[in-house]
mmCIF file of C-alpha atoms in Angstrom:
data_model
loop_
_atom_site.group_PDB
_atom_site.id
_atom_site.type_symbol
_atom_site.label_atom_id
_atom_site.label_comp_id
_atom_site.label_asym_id
_atom_site.label_seq_id
_atom_site.Cartn_x
_atom_site.Cartn_y
_atom_site.Cartn_z
ATOM 1 C CA ASP A 1 64.767 108.456 96.846
ATOM 2 C CA ILE A 2 65.468 111.109 94.228
ATOM 3 C CA GLN A 3 66.162 109.705 90.768
ATOM 4 C CA MET A 4 68.191 111.617 88.183
ATOM 5 C CA THR A 5 67.612 111.072 84.454
ATOM 6 C CA GLN A 6 70.056 112.402 81.886
ATOM 7 C CA SER A 7 69.443 112.817 78.183
ATOM 8 C CA PRO A 8 70.681 112.034 75.700
ATOM 9 C CA SER A 9 72.770 109.046 76.792
ATOM 10 C CA SER A 10 75.221 109.921 74.039
ATOM 11 C CA VAL A 11 75.727 112.740 71.559
ATOM 12 C CA SER A 12 77.972 113.054 68.526
ATOM 13 C CA ALA A 13 79.331 116.501 67.881
ATOM 14 C CA SER A 14 82.119 118.337 66.082
ATOM 15 C CA VAL A 15 84.714 120.727 67.410
ATOM 16 C CA GLY A 16 83.132 124.148 67.662
ATOM 17 C CA ASP A 17 79.582 122.833 68.126
ATOM 18 C CA ARG A 18 77.275 123.941 70.906
ATOM 19 C CA VAL A 19 76.290 120.948 73.027
ATOM 20 C CA THR A 20 73.461 120.784 75.541
ATOM 21 C CA ILE A 21 72.878 117.978 78.034
ATOM 22 C CA THR A 22 69.730 117.695 80.121
ATOM 23 C CA CYS A 23 69.214 116.302 83.610
ATOM 24 C CA ARG A 24 65.808 115.816 85.196
ATOM 25 C CA ALA A 25 65.145 115.106 88.873
ATOM 26 C CA SER A 26 62.236 112.941 90.006
ATOM 27 C CA GLN A 27 61.289 115.655 92.495
ATOM 28 C CA GLY A 28 62.288 119.239 93.085
ATOM 29 C CA ILE A 29 65.863 119.751 94.227
ATOM 30 C CA SER A 30 65.990 123.560 94.250
ATOM 31 C CA SER A 31 69.367 124.448 92.705
ATOM 32 C CA TRP A 32 71.338 121.682 94.348
ATOM 33 C CA LEU A 33 72.755 120.134 91.216
ATOM 34 C CA ALA A 34 76.355 119.521 90.179
ATOM 35 C CA TRP A 35 77.903 118.494 86.871
ATOM 36 C CA TYR A 36 81.042 116.397 86.445
ATOM 37 C CA GLN A 37 83.265 115.510 83.509
ATOM 38 C CA GLN A 38 84.952 112.123 83.382
ATOM 39 C CA LYS A 39 87.567 110.993 80.882
ATOM 40 C CA PRO A 40 88.448 107.314 80.402
ATOM 41 C CA GLY A 41 90.509 105.903 83.256
ATOM 42 C CA LYS A 42 90.296 109.117 85.259
ATOM 43 C CA ALA A 43 88.343 110.315 88.263
ATOM 44 C CA PRO A 44 85.411 112.663 87.681
ATOM 45 C CA LYS A 45 86.089 116.393 87.718
ATOM 46 C CA LEU A 46 83.658 118.923 89.182
ATOM 47 C CA LEU A 47 82.572 121.470 86.560
ATOM 48 C CA ILE A 48 79.466 123.170 87.925
ATOM 49 C CA TYR A 49 77.910 123.309 91.382
ATOM 50 C CA ALA A 50 74.660 124.789 92.670
ATOM 51 C CA ALA A 51 73.254 124.415 89.141
ATOM 52 C CA SER A 52 75.074 127.380 87.611
ATOM 53 C CA SER A 53 78.256 128.176 89.539
ATOM 54 C CA LEU A 54 81.474 127.461 87.679
ATOM 55 C CA GLN A 55 84.087 125.576 89.675
ATOM 56 C CA SER A 56 87.432 127.356 89.907
ATOM 57 C CA GLY A 57 89.662 126.659 86.928
ATOM 58 C CA VAL A 58 86.894 125.399 84.643
ATOM 59 C CA PRO A 59 86.723 127.122 81.231
ATOM 60 C CA SER A 60 83.899 129.599 80.735
ATOM 61 C CA ARG A 61 82.566 127.693 77.716
ATOM 62 C CA PHE A 62 80.900 125.436 80.283
ATOM 63 C CA SER A 63 77.680 126.737 81.803
ATOM 64 C CA GLY A 64 74.793 125.326 83.778
ATOM 65 C CA SER A 65 71.215 126.411 84.280
ATOM 66 C CA GLY A 66 67.946 125.284 85.781
ATOM 67 C CA SER A 67 66.171 124.833 89.079
ATOM 68 C CA GLY A 68 63.508 122.607 90.531
ATOM 69 C CA THR A 69 63.488 119.478 88.390
ATOM 70 C CA ASP A 70 65.032 120.473 85.036
ATOM 71 C CA PHE A 71 68.667 121.350 84.459
ATOM 72 C CA THR A 72 71.032 121.782 81.531
ATOM 73 C CA LEU A 73 74.759 121.738 80.979
ATOM 74 C CA THR A 74 75.892 123.667 77.911
ATOM 75 C CA ILE A 75 79.273 123.617 76.218
ATOM 76 C CA SER A 76 79.241 126.717 74.042
ATOM 77 C CA SER A 77 82.007 125.709 71.630
ATOM 78 C CA LEU A 78 83.174 122.126 71.925
ATOM 79 C CA GLN A 79 86.924 121.676 72.165
ATOM 80 C CA PRO A 80 88.924 118.467 71.520
ATOM 81 C CA GLU A 81 89.567 118.028 75.239
ATOM 82 C CA ASP A 82 85.828 118.119 75.992
ATOM 83 C CA PHE A 83 85.113 114.703 74.532
ATOM 84 C CA ALA A 84 84.215 112.788 77.694
ATOM 85 C CA THR A 85 81.292 111.510 79.738
ATOM 86 C CA TYR A 86 79.280 113.996 81.768
ATOM 87 C CA TYR A 87 77.298 113.229 84.926
ATOM 88 C CA CYS A 88 74.804 115.239 86.901
ATOM 89 C CA GLN A 89 74.439 114.775 90.653
ATOM 90 C CA GLN A 90 71.700 115.993 92.957
ATOM 91 C CA ALA A 91 72.619 117.265 96.408
ATOM 92 C CA ASN A 92 69.263 118.445 97.710
ATOM 93 C CA SER A 93 69.357 115.722 100.334
ATOM 94 C CA PHE A 94 73.041 116.385 101.086
ATOM 95 C CA PRO A 95 75.075 114.508 102.086
ATOM 96 C CA LEU A 96 72.911 111.832 100.497
ATOM 97 C CA LEU A 97 73.632 112.007 96.784
ATOM 98 C CA THR A 98 72.381 110.559 93.496
ATOM 99 C CA PHE A 99 74.111 110.601 90.132
ATOM 100 C CA GLY A 100 72.516 110.615 86.730
ATOM 101 C CA GLY A 101 73.311 107.851 84.271
ATOM 102 C CA GLY A 102 75.795 109.856 82.241
ATOM 103 C CA THR A 103 76.029 111.391 78.766
ATOM 104 C CA LYS A 104 78.900 110.479 76.491
ATOM 105 C CA VAL A 105 80.037 113.239 74.155
ATOM 106 C CA GLU A 106 81.647 111.651 71.135
ATOM 107 C CA ILE A 107 83.445 112.940 68.080
ATOM 108 C CA LYS A 108 81.244 113.222 64.990
ATOM 109 C CA GLN B 1 97.305 120.959 97.678
ATOM 110 C CA LEU B 2 94.822 118.463 99.028
ATOM 111 C CA GLN B 3 95.231 114.913 97.780
ATOM 112 C CA LEU B 4 93.245 111.749 98.414
ATOM 113 C CA GLN B 5 94.646 108.250 97.930
ATOM 114 C CA GLU B 6 92.693 104.998 98.079
ATOM 115 C CA SER B 7 94.377 101.808 99.253
ATOM 116 C CA GLY B 8 93.350 98.225 99.868
ATOM 117 C CA PRO B 9 93.193 94.762 98.293
ATOM 118 C CA GLY B 10 92.473 94.604 94.593
ATOM 119 C CA LEU B 11 90.925 91.156 94.808
ATOM 120 C CA VAL B 12 88.230 90.024 97.234
ATOM 121 C CA LYS B 13 86.503 86.645 97.367
ATOM 122 C CA PRO B 14 82.721 86.369 97.096
ATOM 123 C CA SER B 15 80.888 86.576 100.451
ATOM 124 C CA GLU B 16 83.892 88.257 102.090
ATOM 125 C CA THR B 17 84.284 91.886 103.191
ATOM 126 C CA LEU B 18 85.830 94.548 100.975
ATOM 127 C CA SER B 19 87.970 97.008 102.956
ATOM 128 C CA LEU B 20 89.432 100.233 101.597
ATOM 129 C CA THR B 21 91.106 103.247 103.172
ATOM 130 C CA CYS B 22 91.368 106.790 101.881
ATOM 131 C CA THR B 23 94.336 108.813 103.120
ATOM 132 C CA VAL B 24 93.980 112.595 103.032
ATOM 133 C CA SER B 25 97.156 114.629 102.610
ATOM 134 C CA GLY B 26 97.764 118.358 102.305
ATOM 135 C CA GLY B 27 94.824 119.231 104.550
ATOM 136 C CA SER B 28 92.911 118.156 107.622
ATOM 137 C CA ILE B 29 90.058 115.679 107.558
ATOM 138 C CA SER B 30 88.736 117.431 110.680
ATOM 139 C CA SER B 31 87.598 120.583 108.888
ATOM 140 C CA SER B 32 83.989 121.539 109.589
ATOM 141 C CA SER B 33 83.530 122.554 105.944
ATOM 142 C CA TYR B 34 83.712 119.106 104.428
ATOM 143 C CA TYR B 35 82.265 115.641 104.339
ATOM 144 C CA TRP B 36 84.179 112.662 102.959
ATOM 145 C CA GLY B 37 82.643 110.143 100.621
ATOM 146 C CA TRP B 38 82.984 106.885 98.737
ATOM 147 C CA ILE B 39 81.751 106.447 95.166
ATOM 148 C CA ARG B 40 82.073 103.439 92.896
ATOM 149 C CA GLN B 41 81.874 102.734 89.179
ATOM 150 C CA PRO B 42 81.352 99.221 87.800
ATOM 151 C CA PRO B 43 83.157 98.481 84.521
ATOM 152 C CA GLY B 44 81.529 100.385 81.674
ATOM 153 C CA LYS B 45 78.816 101.835 83.915
ATOM 154 C CA GLY B 46 77.986 105.060 85.723
ATOM 155 C CA LEU B 47 78.818 106.469 89.124
ATOM 156 C CA GLU B 48 77.148 105.244 92.313
ATOM 157 C CA TRP B 49 77.425 107.081 95.624
ATOM 158 C CA ILE B 50 78.103 104.584 98.426
ATOM 159 C CA GLY B 51 78.155 106.807 101.492
ATOM 160 C CA SER B 52 79.785 109.681 103.326
ATOM 161 C CA ILE B 53 81.129 110.598 106.735
ATOM 162 C CA TYR B 54 81.738 113.760 108.720
ATOM 163 C CA TYR B 55 84.874 114.093 110.838
ATOM 164 C CA SER B 56 82.723 113.730 113.966
ATOM 165 C CA GLY B 57 81.796 110.230 112.824
ATOM 166 C CA SER B 58 78.269 110.924 111.522
ATOM 167 C CA THR B 59 77.574 108.606 108.603
ATOM 168 C CA TYR B 60 75.203 108.673 105.642
ATOM 169 C CA TYR B 61 74.663 105.683 103.363
ATOM 170 C CA ASN B 62 73.048 104.867 100.038
ATOM 171 C CA PRO B 63 69.809 103.116 101.015
ATOM 172 C CA SER B 64 70.461 100.389 98.450
ATOM 173 C CA LEU B 65 73.756 99.457 100.139
ATOM 174 C CA LYS B 66 73.083 100.482 103.725
ATOM 175 C CA SER B 67 72.760 96.969 105.130
ATOM 176 C CA ARG B 68 76.267 96.053 103.938
ATOM 177 C CA VAL B 69 78.237 99.304 104.289
ATOM 178 C CA THR B 70 80.242 100.730 107.159
ATOM 179 C CA ILE B 71 82.265 103.939 106.822
ATOM 180 C CA SER B 72 84.541 105.089 109.625
ATOM 181 C CA VAL B 73 87.007 107.914 110.210
ATOM 182 C CA ASP B 74 90.355 108.071 111.994
ATOM 183 C CA THR B 75 91.183 111.730 112.492
ATOM 184 C CA SER B 76 94.555 110.928 114.102
ATOM 185 C CA LYS B 77 95.672 109.314 110.840
ATOM 186 C CA ASN B 78 93.731 111.685 108.549
ATOM 187 C CA GLN B 79 92.000 108.685 107.009
ATOM 188 C CA PHE B 80 88.528 107.361 106.428
ATOM 189 C CA SER B 81 87.608 103.826 105.523
ATOM 190 C CA LEU B 82 84.992 101.735 103.743
ATOM 191 C CA LYS B 83 83.849 98.238 104.562
ATOM 192 C CA LEU B 84 81.392 96.438 102.279
ATOM 193 C CA SER B 85 80.292 93.028 103.477
ATOM 194 C CA SER B 86 78.993 89.938 101.679
ATOM 195 C CA VAL B 87 80.392 91.020 98.344
ATOM 196 C CA THR B 88 79.406 89.480 95.020
ATOM 197 C CA ALA B 89 80.632 89.926 91.466
ATOM 198 C CA ALA B 90 78.253 92.899 91.193
ATOM 199 C CA ASP B 91 80.511 94.780 93.621
ATOM 200 C CA THR B 92 83.411 94.669 91.163
ATOM 201 C CA ALA B 93 84.176 98.304 90.408
ATOM 202 C CA VAL B 94 86.581 101.193 90.589
ATOM 203 C CA TYR B 95 86.174 102.708 94.053
ATOM 204 C CA TYR B 96 86.829 106.419 94.531
ATOM 205 C CA CYS B 97 87.057 108.536 97.640
ATOM 206 C CA ALA B 98 86.212 112.216 97.403
ATOM 207 C CA ARG B 99 85.698 115.389 99.403
ATOM 208 C CA HIS B 100 82.226 116.991 99.596
ATOM 209 C CA VAL B 101 82.132 120.684 100.162
ATOM 210 C CA TYR B 102 79.267 121.585 102.507
ATOM 211 C CA SER B 103 78.713 125.056 101.047
ATOM 212 C CA SER B 104 78.615 124.071 97.380
ATOM 213 C CA ARG B 105 77.545 120.451 97.881
ATOM 214 C CA GLY B 106 79.904 119.405 95.116
ATOM 215 C CA MET B 107 82.686 116.841 95.263
ATOM 216 C CA ASP B 108 85.704 118.934 94.424
ATOM 217 C CA VAL B 109 88.674 116.659 95.143
ATOM 218 C CA TRP B 110 88.827 113.002 94.164
ATOM 219 C CA GLY B 111 91.266 110.175 94.616
ATOM 220 C CA GLN B 112 92.588 108.435 91.525
ATOM 221 C CA GLY B 113 90.435 105.387 92.208
ATOM 222 C CA THR B 114 91.275 101.787 92.968
ATOM 223 C CA THR B 115 89.967 98.724 91.139
ATOM 224 C CA VAL B 116 88.441 95.996 93.246
ATOM 225 C CA THR B 117 87.554 92.680 91.649
ATOM 226 C CA VAL B 118 85.323 90.164 93.385
ATOM 227 C CA SER B 119 86.298 86.680 92.288
ATOM 228 C CA SER B 120 87.198 83.340 93.758
#
């Protein structure tokens, strides 16, 4: 089974900050990685798919990069509505999926 | 606009079977472009993929849950369902259904989620 490890588990940041979240796969997954944003009491929302493709309607301040085992999600200028928990998800073995443990972005 | 809605009992007794249904509206579950999945989230914890199904009935399960999970599809009702047997308190969670897009491999449409508590 492919394991996904996110870091950090939480990050404190201010509005306007650049935030980077890392996701590492236990084995190579090519570019089959997605990122989701989840706010309290809500379903996750797809932000990025295939490692770097922006889902329709998602602001351009979100970007993804990486391939193989190491991936990053970057928020270029953190906005108040971006405070949430972010999850990565591998899809190399689609439709078998694995999520990372999550990264909570908190207000500093 | 495609919408997914979970339904089922909010309380299940230990050792019994949890049963949920996801109703798809605004689109067809029989599209060849999509798979349909179940994901859960225990209180205060992360997301766990449970399993997925294709409209033809092909199923794919999380190995850690495979012995207890059954997912089925009813194309005539535009629904797919989850059964999880022999539940314990550890199965208490918010259960989501979602659509997988084959081309992007992302889950782009989610239900609002339904809370299931396992308790006597």
